[in-house]
């Protein structure tokens, strides 16, 4: 048995604890009973962000805005990658217009900006959109292993 890991539910944002080997067994949230992995990025705001950022499950955040052309171009790449990155990472989107507190907290100066956060700490960041293969390579090179 490996150490249990913590992750937040993409629906109710409650913290869950489960054995690492259960991650790929389609686990469900202990609170709301919905699936802990949906294959899609989760939209986070100032209220829901910390539960995911402070988890053992690495969080990959796309800081974006609706008026940003490169953000819109990158959105399908990011969404598509959620399915393959799960259950070893959580992909999330933060709308910098809706959550300016988060953009300020992480000193986001250009969008899109991608951050990898693990146990509350920023691991690395990248400014600008990437083609799918390069995004995948960046993730593989930087995602902490559980
Ligand atoms: Zn839940």
CSV table of C-alpha atoms and ligand atoms in Angstrom, one decimal:
chain,number,residue,atom,x,y,z
A,1,UNK,CA,0.0,0.0,0.0
A,2,UNK,CA,1.3,3.4,-0.9
A,3,UNK,CA,0.6,6.6,1.1
A,4,UNK,CA,-2.8,8.0,0.7
A,5,UNK,CA,-3.0,11.2,-1.4
A,6,UNK,CA,-5.3,14.2,-1.2
A,7,UNK,CA,-7.2,15.7,-4.1
A,8,UNK,CA,-10.2,18.0,-4.4
A,9,UNK,CA,-13.5,17.1,-6.0
A,10,UNK,CA,-14.1,18.9,-9.4
A,11,UNK,CA,-17.8,19.2,-8.5
A,12,UNK,CA,-18.1,20.2,-4.8
A,13,UNK,CA,-14.3,21.0,-4.2
A,14,UNK,CA,-14.3,19.0,-1.0
A,15,UNK,CA,-10.9,17.4,-0.1
A,16,UNK,CA,-10.7,13.6,-0.6
A,17,UNK,CA,-8.1,11.2,0.6
A,18,UNK,CA,-7.4,7.9,-1.2
A,19,UNK,CA,-4.8,5.3,-1.8
A,20,UNK,CA,-2.7,6.2,-4.9
A,21,UNK,CA,-3.5,2.9,-6.5
A,22,UNK,CA,-7.2,3.8,-6.5
A,23,UNK,CA,-6.6,6.8,-8.7
A,24,UNK,CA,-7.1,4.9,-11.9
A,25,UNK,CA,-10.1,3.0,-10.6
A,26,UNK,CA,-12.6,5.8,-11.4
A,27,UNK,CA,-12.9,7.0,-7.8
A,28,UNK,CA,-15.9,9.0,-6.5
A,29,UNK,CA,-16.1,11.9,-4.1
A,30,UNK,CA,-16.8,10.9,-0.5
A,31,UNK,CA,-19.0,14.0,-0.1
A,32,UNK,CA,-21.1,14.4,-3.3
A,33,UNK,CA,-20.5,10.9,-4.8
A,34,UNK,CA,-19.7,12.2,-8.2
A,35,UNK,CA,-16.7,11.1,-10.2
A,36,UNK,CA,-13.3,12.6,-9.1
A,37,UNK,CA,-12.1,12.7,-12.7
A,38,UNK,CA,-14.2,13.9,-15.6
A,39,UNK,CA,-11.7,14.1,-18.5
A,40,UNK,CA,-12.2,17.9,-18.6
A,41,UNK,CA,-10.5,20.9,-17.1
A,42,UNK,CA,-12.3,22.2,-14.0
A,43,UNK,CA,-13.1,26.0,-13.8
A,44,UNK,CA,-11.7,27.4,-10.6
A,45,UNK,CA,-12.4,30.7,-8.9
A,46,UNK,CA,-11.1,32.4,-5.8
A,47,UNK,CA,-13.2,30.2,-3.5
A,48,UNK,CA,-12.5,26.8,-5.0
A,49,UNK,CA,-8.9,27.4,-6.0
A,50,UNK,CA,-7.1,26.6,-2.7
A,51,UNK,CA,-8.6,23.1,-2.2
A,52,UNK,CA,-7.1,22.0,-5.5
A,53,UNK,CA,-3.8,24.0,-5.2
A,54,UNK,CA,-3.0,22.6,-1.8
A,55,UNK,CA,-3.6,18.9,-2.8
A,56,UNK,CA,-1.1,16.1,-3.3
A,57,UNK,CA,-2.5,15.7,-6.8
A,58,UNK,CA,-0.5,18.2,-9.1
A,59,UNK,CA,-2.6,21.0,-10.5
A,60,UNK,CA,-2.0,22.5,-13.9
A,61,UNK,CA,-3.6,25.8,-14.3
A,62,UNK,CA,-4.4,27.7,-17.5
A,63,UNK,CA,-4.8,31.4,-16.7
A,64,UNK,CA,-6.9,32.9,-19.6
A,65,UNK,CA,-9.4,35.5,-20.6
A,66,UNK,CA,-12.3,35.5,-23.1
A,67,UNK,CA,-10.9,38.4,-25.1
A,68,UNK,CA,-7.5,36.7,-25.6
A,69,UNK,CA,-7.1,35.1,-29.1
A,70,UNK,CA,-4.2,32.8,-28.2
A,71,UNK,CA,-6.1,31.6,-25.1
A,72,UNK,CA,-9.1,30.6,-27.3
A,73,UNK,CA,-6.7,28.8,-29.7
A,74,UNK,CA,-5.1,27.0,-26.9
A,75,UNK,CA,-8.3,26.0,-25.1
A,76,UNK,CA,-9.0,22.8,-27.1
A,77,UNK,CA,-5.4,21.7,-26.7
A,78,UNK,CA,-5.7,22.1,-22.9
A,79,UNK,CA,-9.1,20.4,-22.8
A,80,UNK,CA,-7.9,17.5,-24.9
A,81,UNK,CA,-4.9,17.0,-22.6
A,82,UNK,CA,-7.1,16.7,-19.5
A,83,UNK,CA,-8.1,13.2,-20.4
A,84,UNK,CA,-4.6,11.9,-20.8
A,85,UNK,CA,-3.1,13.9,-17.8
A,86,UNK,CA,-5.7,12.5,-15.4
A,87,UNK,CA,-5.6,10.8,-13.0
A,88,UNK,CA,-2.0,11.9,-12.3
A,89,UNK,CA,-2.8,15.6,-12.5
A,90,UNK,CA,-5.8,17.9,-12.3
A,91,UNK,CA,-6.1,20.4,-15.2
A,92,UNK,CA,-7.9,23.7,-14.3
A,93,UNK,CA,-8.8,27.0,-15.8
A,94,UNK,CA,-8.8,30.4,-14.1
A,95,UNK,CA,-10.6,33.2,-15.9
A,96,UNK,CA,-8.5,36.2,-15.0
A,97,UNK,CA,-11.4,38.5,-15.5
A,98,UNK,CA,-13.6,36.6,-13.1
A,99,UNK,CA,-10.8,36.0,-10.6
A,100,UNK,CA,-8.5,39.0,-10.6
A,101,UNK,CA,-7.3,38.1,-7.0
A,102,UNK,CA,-5.8,34.8,-8.3
A,103,UNK,CA,-4.1,36.6,-11.3
A,104,UNK,CA,-2.6,39.1,-8.9
A,105,UNK,CA,-1.6,36.4,-6.3
A,106,UNK,CA,0.4,34.6,-9.0
A,107,UNK,CA,1.6,37.9,-10.7
A,108,UNK,CA,0.1,36.9,-14.1
A,109,UNK,CA,1.3,39.5,-16.6
A,110,UNK,CA,0.5,37.9,-19.9
A,111,UNK,CA,-2.0,35.3,-20.9
A,112,UNK,CA,-2.2,32.5,-21.5
A,113,UNK,CA,0.1,31.5,-18.6
A,114,UNK,CA,0.4,27.9,-17.5
A,115,UNK,CA,1.3,27.0,-14.0
A,116,UNK,CA,2.1,23.7,-12.3
A,117,UNK,CA,1.2,23.8,-8.6
A,118,UNK,CA,1.9,21.0,-6.1
A,119,UNK,CA,1.0,21.1,-2.4
A,120,UNK,CA,0.5,24.8,-2.5
A,121,UNK,CA,3.7,25.7,-4.2
A,122,UNK,CA,4.4,26.8,-7.8
A,123,UNK,CA,6.7,24.3,-9.5
A,124,UNK,CA,7.1,26.0,-12.8
A,125,UNK,CA,5.3,28.3,-15.3
A,126,UNK,CA,5.1,28.9,-19.0
A,127,UNK,CA,3.9,32.0,-20.9
A,128,UNK,CA,2.1,31.6,-24.1
A,129,UNK,CA,0.2,28.9,-26.0
A,130,UNK,CA,1.9,25.6,-27.2
A,131,UNK,CA,1.0,23.1,-29.9
A,132,UNK,CA,-0.3,19.8,-28.4
A,133,UNK,CA,3.0,17.8,-28.7
A,134,UNK,CA,5.0,20.5,-27.0
A,135,UNK,CA,2.5,21.0,-24.2
A,136,UNK,CA,2.6,17.3,-23.6
A,137,UNK,CA,6.4,17.4,-23.5
A,138,UNK,CA,6.4,20.3,-21.0
A,139,UNK,CA,3.9,18.4,-18.8
A,140,UNK,CA,6.0,15.2,-18.9
A,141,UNK,CA,9.1,17.1,-18.0
A,142,UNK,CA,7.7,19.1,-15.1
A,143,UNK,CA,4.8,17.2,-13.5
A,144,UNK,CA,5.8,15.9,-10.1
A,145,UNK,CA,5.3,12.1,-9.7
A,146,UNK,CA,2.9,11.0,-7.0
B,1,LIG,ZN1,-17.6,16.1,-4.5
